[in-house]
mmCIF file of C-alpha atoms and ligand atoms in Angstrom:
data_model
loop_
_atom_site.group_PDB
_atom_site.id
_atom_site.type_symbol
_atom_site.label_atom_id
_atom_site.label_comp_id
_atom_site.label_asym_id
_atom_site.label_seq_id
_atom_site.Cartn_x
_atom_site.Cartn_y
_atom_site.Cartn_z
ATOM 1 C CA UNK A 1 -43.374 16.236 16.654
ATOM 2 C CA UNK A 2 -45.094 15.921 13.222
ATOM 3 C CA UNK A 3 -43.333 17.121 10.264
ATOM 4 C CA UNK A 4 -45.186 18.302 7.259
ATOM 5 C CA UNK A 5 -43.843 18.831 4.041
ATOM 6 C CA UNK A 6 -44.488 20.781 1.237
ATOM 7 C CA UNK A 7 -43.412 22.644 -1.838
ATOM 8 C CA UNK A 8 -44.413 25.227 -4.555
ATOM 9 C CA UNK A 9 -42.956 26.746 -7.531
ATOM 10 C CA UNK A 10 -42.916 30.748 -8.798
ATOM 11 C CA UNK A 11 -43.361 32.001 -12.283
ATOM 12 C CA UNK A 12 -40.475 34.734 -11.919
ATOM 13 C CA UNK A 13 -38.437 35.787 -9.273
ATOM 14 C CA UNK A 14 -39.908 38.534 -7.521
ATOM 15 C CA UNK A 15 -40.863 39.556 -3.850
ATOM 16 C CA UNK A 16 -44.614 39.910 -4.642
ATOM 17 C CA UNK A 17 -44.398 35.975 -6.220
ATOM 18 C CA UNK A 18 -42.569 34.867 -3.116
ATOM 19 C CA UNK A 19 -44.733 36.398 -0.912
ATOM 20 C CA UNK A 20 -47.813 35.239 -2.670
ATOM 21 C CA UNK A 21 -46.775 31.250 -3.127
ATOM 22 C CA UNK A 22 -45.607 31.408 0.434
ATOM 23 C CA UNK A 23 -48.721 32.588 1.349
ATOM 24 C CA UNK A 24 -50.949 29.990 -0.741
ATOM 25 C CA UNK A 25 -48.792 27.366 0.456
ATOM 26 C CA UNK A 26 -48.816 28.220 4.033
ATOM 27 C CA UNK A 27 -52.941 28.337 3.875
ATOM 28 C CA UNK A 28 -53.050 25.176 1.552
ATOM 29 C CA UNK A 29 -50.997 23.314 4.645
ATOM 30 C CA UNK A 30 -53.316 24.790 7.260
ATOM 31 C CA UNK A 31 -56.493 23.471 5.267
ATOM 32 C CA UNK A 32 -55.137 20.104 4.475
ATOM 33 C CA UNK A 33 -53.977 19.421 7.900
ATOM 34 C CA UNK A 34 -57.209 21.050 9.595
ATOM 35 C CA UNK A 35 -54.570 23.016 12.019
ATOM 36 C CA UNK A 36 -54.120 27.016 12.445
ATOM 37 C CA UNK A 37 -50.926 29.040 12.644
ATOM 38 C CA UNK A 38 -50.371 29.118 16.233
ATOM 39 C CA UNK A 39 -50.121 25.190 16.558
ATOM 40 C CA UNK A 40 -46.804 25.732 14.085
ATOM 41 C CA UNK A 41 -43.852 24.962 16.047
ATOM 42 C CA UNK A 42 -41.149 26.031 13.544
ATOM 43 C CA UNK A 43 -40.671 26.035 9.910
ATOM 44 C CA UNK A 44 -37.991 25.710 7.525
ATOM 45 C CA UNK A 45 -38.000 26.431 3.769
ATOM 46 C CA UNK A 46 -35.007 25.796 1.524
ATOM 47 C CA UNK A 47 -35.195 27.705 -1.958
ATOM 48 C CA UNK A 48 -33.719 26.988 -5.197
ATOM 49 C CA UNK A 49 -30.742 29.041 -6.151
ATOM 50 C CA UNK A 50 -32.425 31.145 -8.770
ATOM 51 C CA UNK A 51 -34.746 32.565 -6.314
ATOM 52 C CA UNK A 52 -32.635 35.967 -4.770
ATOM 53 C CA UNK A 53 -35.476 38.361 -4.222
ATOM 54 C CA UNK A 54 -37.057 37.507 -0.942
ATOM 55 C CA UNK A 55 -36.706 34.956 1.955
ATOM 56 C CA UNK A 56 -39.246 32.919 2.157
ATOM 57 C CA UNK A 57 -39.411 32.850 6.277
ATOM 58 C CA UNK A 58 -39.797 36.789 5.934
ATOM 59 C CA UNK A 59 -42.812 36.151 3.944
ATOM 60 C CA UNK A 60 -44.070 33.278 5.929
ATOM 61 C CA UNK A 61 -43.664 36.005 8.978
ATOM 62 C CA UNK A 62 -45.665 38.744 7.131
ATOM 63 C CA UNK A 63 -48.151 36.048 6.308
ATOM 64 C CA UNK A 64 -49.133 35.454 10.085
ATOM 65 C CA UNK A 65 -46.366 32.758 11.636
ATOM 66 C CA UNK A 66 -45.429 35.456 14.455
ATOM 67 C CA UNK A 67 -44.648 32.924 17.304
ATOM 68 C CA UNK A 68 -42.923 30.355 15.578
ATOM 69 C CA UNK A 69 -39.129 29.943 14.642
ATOM 70 C CA UNK A 70 -38.501 30.362 10.888
ATOM 71 C CA UNK A 71 -35.369 29.601 8.676
ATOM 72 C CA UNK A 72 -34.293 29.809 5.146
ATOM 73 C CA UNK A 73 -31.987 28.102 3.248
ATOM 74 C CA UNK A 74 -31.064 28.019 -0.232
ATOM 75 C CA UNK A 75 -30.492 24.344 -1.875
ATOM 76 C CA UNK A 76 -27.214 23.814 -4.301
ATOM 77 C CA UNK A 77 -27.799 24.049 -7.486
ATOM 78 C CA UNK A 78 -29.099 20.290 -8.960
ATOM 79 C CA UNK A 79 -29.124 20.123 -13.099
ATOM 80 C CA UNK A 80 -32.244 19.137 -14.595
ATOM 81 C CA UNK A 81 -34.095 20.117 -11.226
ATOM 82 C CA UNK A 82 -37.407 21.724 -10.901
ATOM 83 C CA UNK A 83 -36.461 25.674 -11.000
ATOM 84 C CA UNK A 84 -37.975 28.182 -9.102
ATOM 85 C CA UNK A 85 -39.022 26.184 -6.250
ATOM 86 C CA UNK A 86 -39.694 26.729 -2.511
ATOM 87 C CA UNK A 87 -40.048 23.775 -0.435
ATOM 88 C CA UNK A 88 -40.542 23.531 3.401
ATOM 89 C CA UNK A 89 -40.856 21.589 6.059
ATOM 90 C CA UNK A 90 -43.354 22.680 8.882
ATOM 91 C CA UNK A 91 -43.014 21.155 12.572
ATOM 92 C CA UNK A 92 -46.188 20.712 14.744
ATOM 93 C CA UNK A 93 -46.624 18.955 18.222
ATOM 94 C CA UNK A 94 -50.452 18.555 17.032
ATOM 95 C CA UNK A 95 -51.513 14.967 16.621
ATOM 96 C CA UNK A 96 -52.386 14.673 13.197
ATOM 97 C CA UNK A 97 -51.347 12.344 10.235
ATOM 98 C CA UNK A 98 -49.817 14.619 8.127
ATOM 99 C CA UNK A 99 -50.906 15.681 4.811
ATOM 100 C CA UNK A 100 -48.164 16.885 2.385
ATOM 101 C CA UNK A 101 -49.205 19.398 -0.215
ATOM 102 C CA UNK A 102 -47.226 20.193 -3.628
ATOM 103 C CA UNK A 103 -48.474 23.262 -5.528
ATOM 104 C CA UNK A 104 -48.053 24.910 -9.193
ATOM 105 C CA UNK A 105 -45.146 23.105 -10.764
ATOM 106 C CA UNK A 106 -44.096 21.339 -7.872
ATOM 107 C CA UNK A 107 -46.952 18.903 -7.947
ATOM 108 C CA UNK A 108 -44.695 17.068 -10.671
ATOM 109 C CA UNK A 109 -42.300 16.224 -7.583
ATOM 110 C CA UNK A 110 -44.766 13.877 -5.885
ATOM 111 C CA UNK A 111 -46.511 12.167 -8.394
ATOM 112 C CA UNK A 112 -47.727 9.684 -5.823
ATOM 113 C CA UNK A 113 -49.930 12.854 -4.423
ATOM 114 C CA UNK A 114 -51.604 13.773 -7.463
ATOM 115 C CA UNK A 115 -51.152 11.662 -10.728
ATOM 116 C CA UNK A 116 -50.673 13.795 -14.282
ATOM 117 C CA UNK A 117 -50.187 13.132 -17.777
ATOM 118 C CA UNK A 118 -48.339 15.163 -20.521
ATOM 119 C CA UNK A 119 -49.134 14.894 -24.094
ATOM 120 C CA UNK A 120 -46.663 16.148 -26.709
ATOM 121 C CA UNK A 121 -47.824 15.897 -30.445
ATOM 122 C CA UNK A 122 -45.897 16.958 -33.454
ATOM 123 C CA UNK A 123 -44.752 16.102 -36.472
ATOM 124 C CA UNK A 124 -41.631 13.831 -37.177
ATOM 125 C CA UNK A 125 -38.342 15.361 -35.948
ATOM 126 C CA UNK A 126 -39.827 18.244 -34.155
ATOM 127 C CA UNK A 127 -38.210 17.357 -31.087
ATOM 128 C CA UNK A 128 -40.827 15.856 -29.311
ATOM 129 C CA UNK A 129 -39.336 12.441 -28.201
ATOM 130 C CA UNK A 130 -36.144 14.392 -26.789
ATOM 131 C CA UNK A 131 -38.275 16.947 -24.763
ATOM 132 C CA UNK A 132 -40.750 13.873 -23.406
ATOM 133 C CA UNK A 133 -37.364 12.029 -22.199
ATOM 134 C CA UNK A 134 -35.964 15.013 -20.548
ATOM 135 C CA UNK A 135 -39.524 15.718 -18.978
ATOM 136 C CA UNK A 136 -40.167 12.078 -17.939
ATOM 137 C CA UNK A 137 -36.480 11.949 -16.416
ATOM 138 C CA UNK A 138 -36.560 15.455 -14.315
ATOM 139 C CA UNK A 139 -40.062 14.625 -13.383
ATOM 140 C CA UNK A 140 -39.502 10.967 -12.575
ATOM 141 C CA UNK A 141 -42.335 9.668 -14.636
ATOM 142 C CA UNK A 142 -43.263 7.283 -17.418
ATOM 143 C CA UNK A 143 -42.298 8.331 -21.079
ATOM 144 C CA UNK A 144 -44.569 6.185 -23.260
ATOM 145 C CA UNK A 145 -43.070 6.707 -26.822
ATOM 146 C CA UNK A 146 -46.154 5.786 -28.663
ATOM 147 C CA UNK A 147 -44.704 6.138 -32.425
ATOM 148 C CA UNK A 148 -42.489 2.983 -31.088
ATOM 149 C CA UNK A 149 -46.065 0.988 -31.027
ATOM 150 C CA UNK A 150 -46.795 1.924 -34.349
ATOM 151 C CA UNK A 151 -43.360 1.222 -35.792
ATOM 152 C CA UNK A 152 -43.584 -2.301 -34.503
ATOM 153 C CA UNK A 153 -46.946 -2.976 -36.087
ATOM 154 C CA UNK A 154 -45.334 -1.798 -38.937
ATOM 155 C CA UNK A 155 -42.025 -4.252 -39.083
ATOM 156 C CA UNK A 156 -44.270 -7.007 -37.915
ATOM 157 C CA UNK A 157 -45.875 -6.202 -41.490
ATOM 158 C CA UNK A 158 -42.890 -5.614 -43.574
ATOM 159 C CA UNK A 159 -41.225 -8.885 -41.830
ATOM 160 C CA UNK A 160 -44.332 -10.827 -42.754
ATOM 161 C CA UNK A 161 -44.606 -9.591 -46.269
ATOM 162 C CA UNK A 162 -47.760 -8.012 -45.995
ATOM 163 C CA UNK A 163 -48.625 -4.891 -48.104
ATOM 164 C CA UNK A 164 -48.878 -1.837 -45.523
ATOM 165 C CA UNK A 165 -51.619 -0.515 -47.971
ATOM 166 C CA UNK A 166 -53.491 -3.293 -47.896
ATOM 167 C CA UNK A 167 -56.138 -2.513 -44.912
ATOM 168 C CA UNK A 168 -58.102 -5.880 -44.476
ATOM 169 C CA UNK A 169 -54.499 -7.882 -44.324
ATOM 170 C CA UNK A 170 -53.167 -5.359 -41.747
ATOM 171 C CA UNK A 171 -56.609 -5.953 -39.977
ATOM 172 C CA UNK A 172 -55.674 -9.713 -40.492
ATOM 173 C CA UNK A 173 -52.379 -9.037 -39.146
ATOM 174 C CA UNK A 174 -53.571 -7.455 -36.170
ATOM 175 C CA UNK A 175 -55.384 -10.087 -34.647
ATOM 176 C CA UNK A 176 -52.237 -12.154 -34.049
ATOM 177 C CA UNK A 177 -49.886 -9.407 -33.127
ATOM 178 C CA UNK A 178 -48.333 -9.721 -29.491
ATOM 179 C CA UNK A 179 -47.222 -6.029 -28.840
ATOM 180 C CA UNK A 180 -45.538 -5.264 -25.378
ATOM 181 C CA UNK A 181 -43.716 -2.178 -23.908
ATOM 182 C CA UNK A 182 -41.714 -2.959 -21.017
ATOM 183 C CA UNK A 183 -39.340 -0.977 -19.003
ATOM 184 C CA UNK A 184 -35.589 -1.316 -18.138
ATOM 185 C CA UNK A 185 -34.577 1.239 -15.620
ATOM 186 C CA UNK A 186 -36.711 3.571 -16.997
ATOM 187 C CA UNK A 187 -36.286 2.845 -20.652
ATOM 188 C CA UNK A 188 -38.801 1.767 -22.781
ATOM 189 C CA UNK A 189 -38.566 -1.355 -24.562
ATOM 190 C CA UNK A 190 -40.934 -2.315 -27.256
ATOM 191 C CA UNK A 191 -41.541 -6.145 -27.860
ATOM 192 C CA UNK A 192 -43.435 -8.319 -30.600
ATOM 193 C CA UNK A 193 -43.902 -11.626 -28.720
ATOM 194 C CA UNK A 194 -40.832 -12.040 -26.553
ATOM 195 C CA UNK A 195 -38.763 -10.336 -28.987
ATOM 196 C CA UNK A 196 -37.126 -7.113 -28.390
ATOM 197 C CA UNK A 197 -37.622 -4.877 -31.395
ATOM 198 C CA UNK A 198 -36.544 -1.466 -29.777
ATOM 199 C CA UNK A 199 -33.654 -1.215 -32.357
ATOM 200 C CA UNK A 200 -35.165 -2.593 -35.306
ATOM 201 C CA UNK A 201 -38.351 -0.226 -35.549
ATOM 202 C CA UNK A 202 -36.045 2.706 -36.140
ATOM 203 C CA UNK A 203 -34.660 1.376 -39.256
ATOM 204 C CA UNK A 204 -35.315 4.391 -42.104
ATOM 205 C CA UNK A 205 -37.995 1.994 -44.304
ATOM 206 C CA UNK A 206 -40.331 1.468 -40.727
ATOM 207 C CA UNK A 207 -40.996 5.230 -40.616
ATOM 208 C CA UNK A 208 -43.066 5.470 -44.007
ATOM 209 C CA UNK A 209 -44.683 2.009 -43.354
ATOM 210 C CA UNK A 210 -45.699 2.970 -39.596
ATOM 211 C CA UNK A 211 -47.408 6.089 -40.630
ATOM 212 C CA UNK A 212 -49.153 4.076 -43.252
ATOM 213 C CA UNK A 213 -50.369 1.254 -40.805
ATOM 214 C CA UNK A 214 -51.412 4.010 -38.794
ATOM 215 C CA UNK A 215 -54.367 4.805 -40.922
ATOM 216 C CA UNK A 216 -56.464 1.957 -40.009
ATOM 217 C CA UNK A 217 -59.164 1.787 -37.257
ATOM 218 C CA UNK A 218 -57.994 -1.714 -36.677
ATOM 219 C CA UNK A 219 -54.403 -0.394 -35.541
ATOM 220 C CA UNK A 220 -55.161 2.887 -33.775
ATOM 221 C CA UNK A 221 -57.895 1.127 -31.674
ATOM 222 C CA UNK A 222 -55.961 -1.139 -30.430
ATOM 223 C CA UNK A 223 -53.081 0.669 -29.676
ATOM 224 C CA UNK A 224 -54.755 3.370 -28.206
ATOM 225 C CA UNK A 225 -56.697 1.343 -25.672
ATOM 226 C CA UNK A 226 -52.965 0.509 -24.671
ATOM 227 C CA UNK A 227 -51.548 3.461 -24.663
ATOM 228 C CA UNK A 228 -55.096 4.736 -22.440
ATOM 229 C CA UNK A 229 -54.403 1.948 -20.004
ATOM 230 C CA UNK A 230 -50.940 2.575 -19.047
ATOM 231 C CA UNK A 231 -51.568 6.471 -18.849
ATOM 232 C CA UNK A 232 -54.682 5.658 -16.339
ATOM 233 C CA UNK A 233 -52.285 3.894 -13.977
ATOM 234 C CA UNK A 234 -49.172 6.481 -13.324
ATOM 235 C CA UNK A 235 -47.702 9.411 -14.345
ATOM 236 C CA UNK A 236 -46.499 9.821 -17.920
ATOM 237 C CA UNK A 237 -45.587 11.734 -20.464
ATOM 238 C CA UNK A 238 -46.947 10.248 -24.065
ATOM 239 C CA UNK A 239 -45.559 11.803 -27.626
ATOM 240 C CA UNK A 240 -47.138 11.071 -30.775
ATOM 241 C CA UNK A 241 -49.549 12.589 -32.984
ATOM 242 C CA UNK A 242 -53.122 12.379 -31.532
ATOM 243 C CA UNK A 243 -52.516 12.496 -27.612
ATOM 244 C CA UNK A 244 -53.994 15.835 -27.049
ATOM 245 C CA UNK A 245 -56.723 15.578 -29.411
ATOM 246 C CA UNK A 246 -57.617 11.897 -29.211
ATOM 247 C CA UNK A 247 -55.948 9.714 -26.510
ATOM 248 C CA UNK A 248 -56.175 11.497 -23.609
ATOM 249 C CA UNK A 249 -58.070 14.868 -24.549
ATOM 250 C CA UNK A 250 -58.341 15.569 -20.886
ATOM 251 C CA UNK A 251 -54.314 15.418 -20.092
ATOM 252 C CA UNK A 252 -52.988 17.858 -17.900
ATOM 253 C CA UNK A 253 -50.426 19.648 -19.963
ATOM 254 C CA UNK A 254 -50.717 19.736 -23.684
ATOM 255 C CA UNK A 255 -48.066 20.672 -26.351
ATOM 256 C CA UNK A 256 -47.785 20.738 -29.824
ATOM 257 C CA UNK A 257 -44.075 20.600 -30.841
ATOM 258 C CA UNK A 258 -43.395 21.803 -34.493
ATOM 259 C CA UNK A 259 -40.266 22.927 -36.825
ATOM 260 C CA UNK A 260 -39.873 23.711 -40.528
ATOM 261 C CA UNK A 261 -39.196 20.747 -42.754
ATOM 262 C CA UNK A 262 -35.889 21.321 -43.467
ATOM 263 C CA UNK A 263 -35.153 21.508 -39.498
ATOM 264 C CA UNK A 264 -36.508 18.443 -39.268
ATOM 265 C CA UNK A 265 -35.074 16.620 -42.186
ATOM 266 C CA UNK A 266 -31.454 18.004 -40.713
ATOM 267 C CA UNK A 267 -32.191 16.749 -37.360
ATOM 268 C CA UNK A 268 -33.427 13.069 -38.279
ATOM 269 C CA UNK A 269 -30.060 13.186 -40.854
ATOM 270 C CA UNK A 270 -27.724 13.601 -38.165
ATOM 271 C CA UNK A 271 -29.539 11.131 -35.749
ATOM 272 C CA UNK A 272 -29.787 8.739 -38.892
ATOM 273 C CA UNK A 273 -25.633 9.396 -39.608
ATOM 274 C CA UNK A 274 -24.738 9.164 -36.173
ATOM 275 C CA UNK A 275 -26.086 5.627 -36.189
ATOM 276 C CA UNK A 276 -24.522 4.539 -39.028
ATOM 277 C CA UNK A 277 -26.749 4.614 -41.532
ATOM 278 C CA UNK A 278 -26.183 5.778 -45.108
ATOM 279 C CA UNK A 279 -28.903 8.640 -45.918
ATOM 280 C CA UNK A 280 -29.716 10.866 -48.952
ATOM 281 C CA UNK A 281 -30.821 14.192 -47.310
ATOM 282 C CA UNK A 282 -33.147 15.257 -50.257
ATOM 283 C CA UNK A 283 -34.847 12.021 -50.216
ATOM 284 C CA UNK A 284 -35.250 12.425 -46.292
ATOM 285 C CA UNK A 285 -36.773 15.862 -46.348
ATOM 286 C CA UNK A 286 -39.530 14.461 -49.156
ATOM 287 C CA UNK A 287 -40.523 11.182 -47.299
ATOM 288 C CA UNK A 288 -40.711 13.471 -43.733
ATOM 289 C CA UNK A 289 -43.066 15.717 -45.673
ATOM 290 C CA UNK A 290 -45.180 13.010 -47.256
ATOM 291 C CA UNK A 291 -45.370 11.257 -44.245
ATOM 292 C CA UNK A 292 -46.518 14.646 -42.489
ATOM 293 C CA UNK A 293 -48.974 14.443 -45.208
ATOM 294 C CA UNK A 294 -50.354 11.013 -44.464
ATOM 295 C CA UNK A 295 -50.579 11.833 -40.814
ATOM 296 C CA UNK A 296 -52.172 14.877 -41.037
ATOM 297 C CA UNK A 297 -54.886 13.691 -43.874
ATOM 298 C CA UNK A 298 -55.749 10.499 -42.609
ATOM 299 C CA UNK A 299 -59.736 10.074 -41.620
ATOM 300 C CA UNK A 300 -58.816 8.636 -37.760
ATOM 301 C CA UNK A 301 -57.353 11.156 -35.595
ATOM 302 C CA UNK A 302 -55.221 12.941 -37.455
ATOM 303 C CA UNK A 303 -52.029 14.503 -36.485
ATOM 304 C CA UNK A 304 -53.058 18.387 -35.540
ATOM 305 C CA UNK A 305 -52.669 21.330 -32.630
ATOM 306 C CA UNK A 306 -55.269 20.077 -30.052
ATOM 307 C CA UNK A 307 -57.068 23.774 -29.307
ATOM 308 C CA UNK A 308 -55.888 23.720 -25.540
ATOM 309 C CA UNK A 309 -51.954 22.762 -26.700
ATOM 310 C CA UNK A 310 -49.849 24.839 -26.267
ATOM 311 C CA UNK A 311 -47.378 25.790 -29.644
ATOM 312 C CA UNK A 312 -43.647 25.431 -29.342
ATOM 313 C CA UNK A 313 -41.732 26.174 -32.919
ATOM 314 C CA UNK A 314 -38.525 24.533 -32.049
ATOM 315 C CA UNK A 315 -37.198 25.325 -35.378
ATOM 316 C CA UNK A 316 -34.801 27.994 -33.621
ATOM 317 C CA UNK A 317 -34.272 26.650 -30.689
ATOM 318 C CA UNK A 318 -31.852 24.115 -28.651
ATOM 319 C CA UNK A 319 -33.075 21.168 -26.982
ATOM 320 C CA UNK A 320 -32.303 22.966 -23.307
ATOM 321 C CA UNK A 321 -34.616 25.911 -24.566
ATOM 322 C CA UNK A 322 -37.257 23.899 -25.587
ATOM 323 C CA UNK A 323 -37.236 21.798 -22.131
ATOM 324 C CA UNK A 324 -37.405 24.969 -20.411
ATOM 325 C CA UNK A 325 -40.117 27.000 -22.091
ATOM 326 C CA UNK A 326 -42.255 23.386 -21.984
ATOM 327 C CA UNK A 327 -41.707 23.502 -18.199
ATOM 328 C CA UNK A 328 -42.326 27.203 -17.504
ATOM 329 C CA UNK A 329 -45.641 26.732 -19.277
ATOM 330 C CA UNK A 330 -46.458 23.612 -16.914
ATOM 331 C CA UNK A 331 -45.545 25.778 -13.836
ATOM 332 C CA UNK A 332 -47.581 28.401 -14.885
ATOM 333 C CA UNK A 333 -50.620 26.415 -15.685
ATOM 334 C CA UNK A 334 -50.722 24.789 -11.948
HETATM 335 O O1 DC B 1 -43.062 9.382 -33.756
HETATM 336 P P1 DC B 1 -42.771 8.149 -35.187
HETATM 337 O O2 DC B 1 -41.879 8.568 -36.076
HETATM 338 O O3 DC B 1 -41.814 7.111 -34.162
HETATM 339 O O4 DC B 1 -44.090 7.886 -35.798
HETATM 340 C C1 DC B 1 -44.412 6.945 -36.575
HETATM 341 C C2 DC B 1 -45.543 6.924 -37.056
HETATM 342 O O5 DC B 1 -46.563 6.557 -36.404
HETATM 343 C C3 DC B 1 -46.193 8.313 -37.253
HETATM 344 O O6 DC B 1 -45.430 9.016 -39.004
HETATM 345 C C4 DC B 1 -47.546 8.106 -37.287
HETATM 346 C C5 DC B 1 -47.616 7.015 -36.344
HETATM 347 N N1 DC B 1 -48.153 7.905 -35.158
HETATM 348 C C6 DC B 1 -49.265 7.994 -34.908
HETATM 349 O O7 DC B 1 -50.178 7.669 -36.344
HETATM 350 N N2 DC B 1 -49.625 8.132 -33.828
HETATM 351 C C7 DC B 1 -49.292 8.207 -32.588
HETATM 352 N N3 DC B 1 -49.652 8.702 -31.577
HETATM 353 C C8 DC B 1 -47.707 8.331 -32.750
HETATM 354 C C9 DC B 1 -47.367 7.795 -34.364
#
């Protein structure tokens, strides 16, 4: 007996969507495995608990699976799980090597069956890193924080007493920079040589300096090469300023997150205060505006929305709402 597995998602819960998705999934399983519906012994469906409108098993019966046994089960709710998802296990006695099929939003469940990248760009405090981390956790893929790399270069410059406005001096410094990112239990650690600088790069003076060094070709080319290399090897969510426009113009999913400067400054302020830093709100807001200007107006790969990126204004949204909106768009696109 051979078991073929598969899954798909529906954009919203109604009978027509369930019927369409089930037909599509079953047809794809047959095509990929070169088999006919009459060769199927039984099919077990399970759908997430947010699907009430129709049983996938009924849809399969209507789609021509008339002689096999069919079951539909409802899965218990899993926090952070893929919503509106229909999974299937199909049993056959045909002699074949099963090809499992994951369609639409369910592609994210099996990164081994199809690599994909998500690009999230936007200004500081727009919620990029929180959303990127959540997506990476939920889809079990890597999160690459590209800003951390620019921050590490800035930290090295500050500690070496190099003026971040001196392009030639920064180019010199780049020749010796030993920047690396590693993952510990799925969490990115940023290293300068053997030193873990993940905490130090978050200190307030580093932000503006990171924006300054990111203007230079000598810095960008080296870091972008590293980012592309990581993204070419595995599915990942990358956040930054130029991911959708420059680093990965062919990314499968692109989002541009934004929010008013007031809201973004408030988020950063709360974050820094929670970490024990003393911060002046007005000064922080001014710095954010200045950093936006610098990031948006530099010559190489400036911060801007890619033409094919989905714009999400997060000013009035909770993080849960942003994550849900982003996931919904991903499912609709597949
Ligand atoms: O996202 P962040 O605040 O950690 O980024 C710090 C700076 O690094 C940002 O002001 C501009 C630069 N940066 C960039 O130029 N390109 C990226 N992909 C990411 C960050």
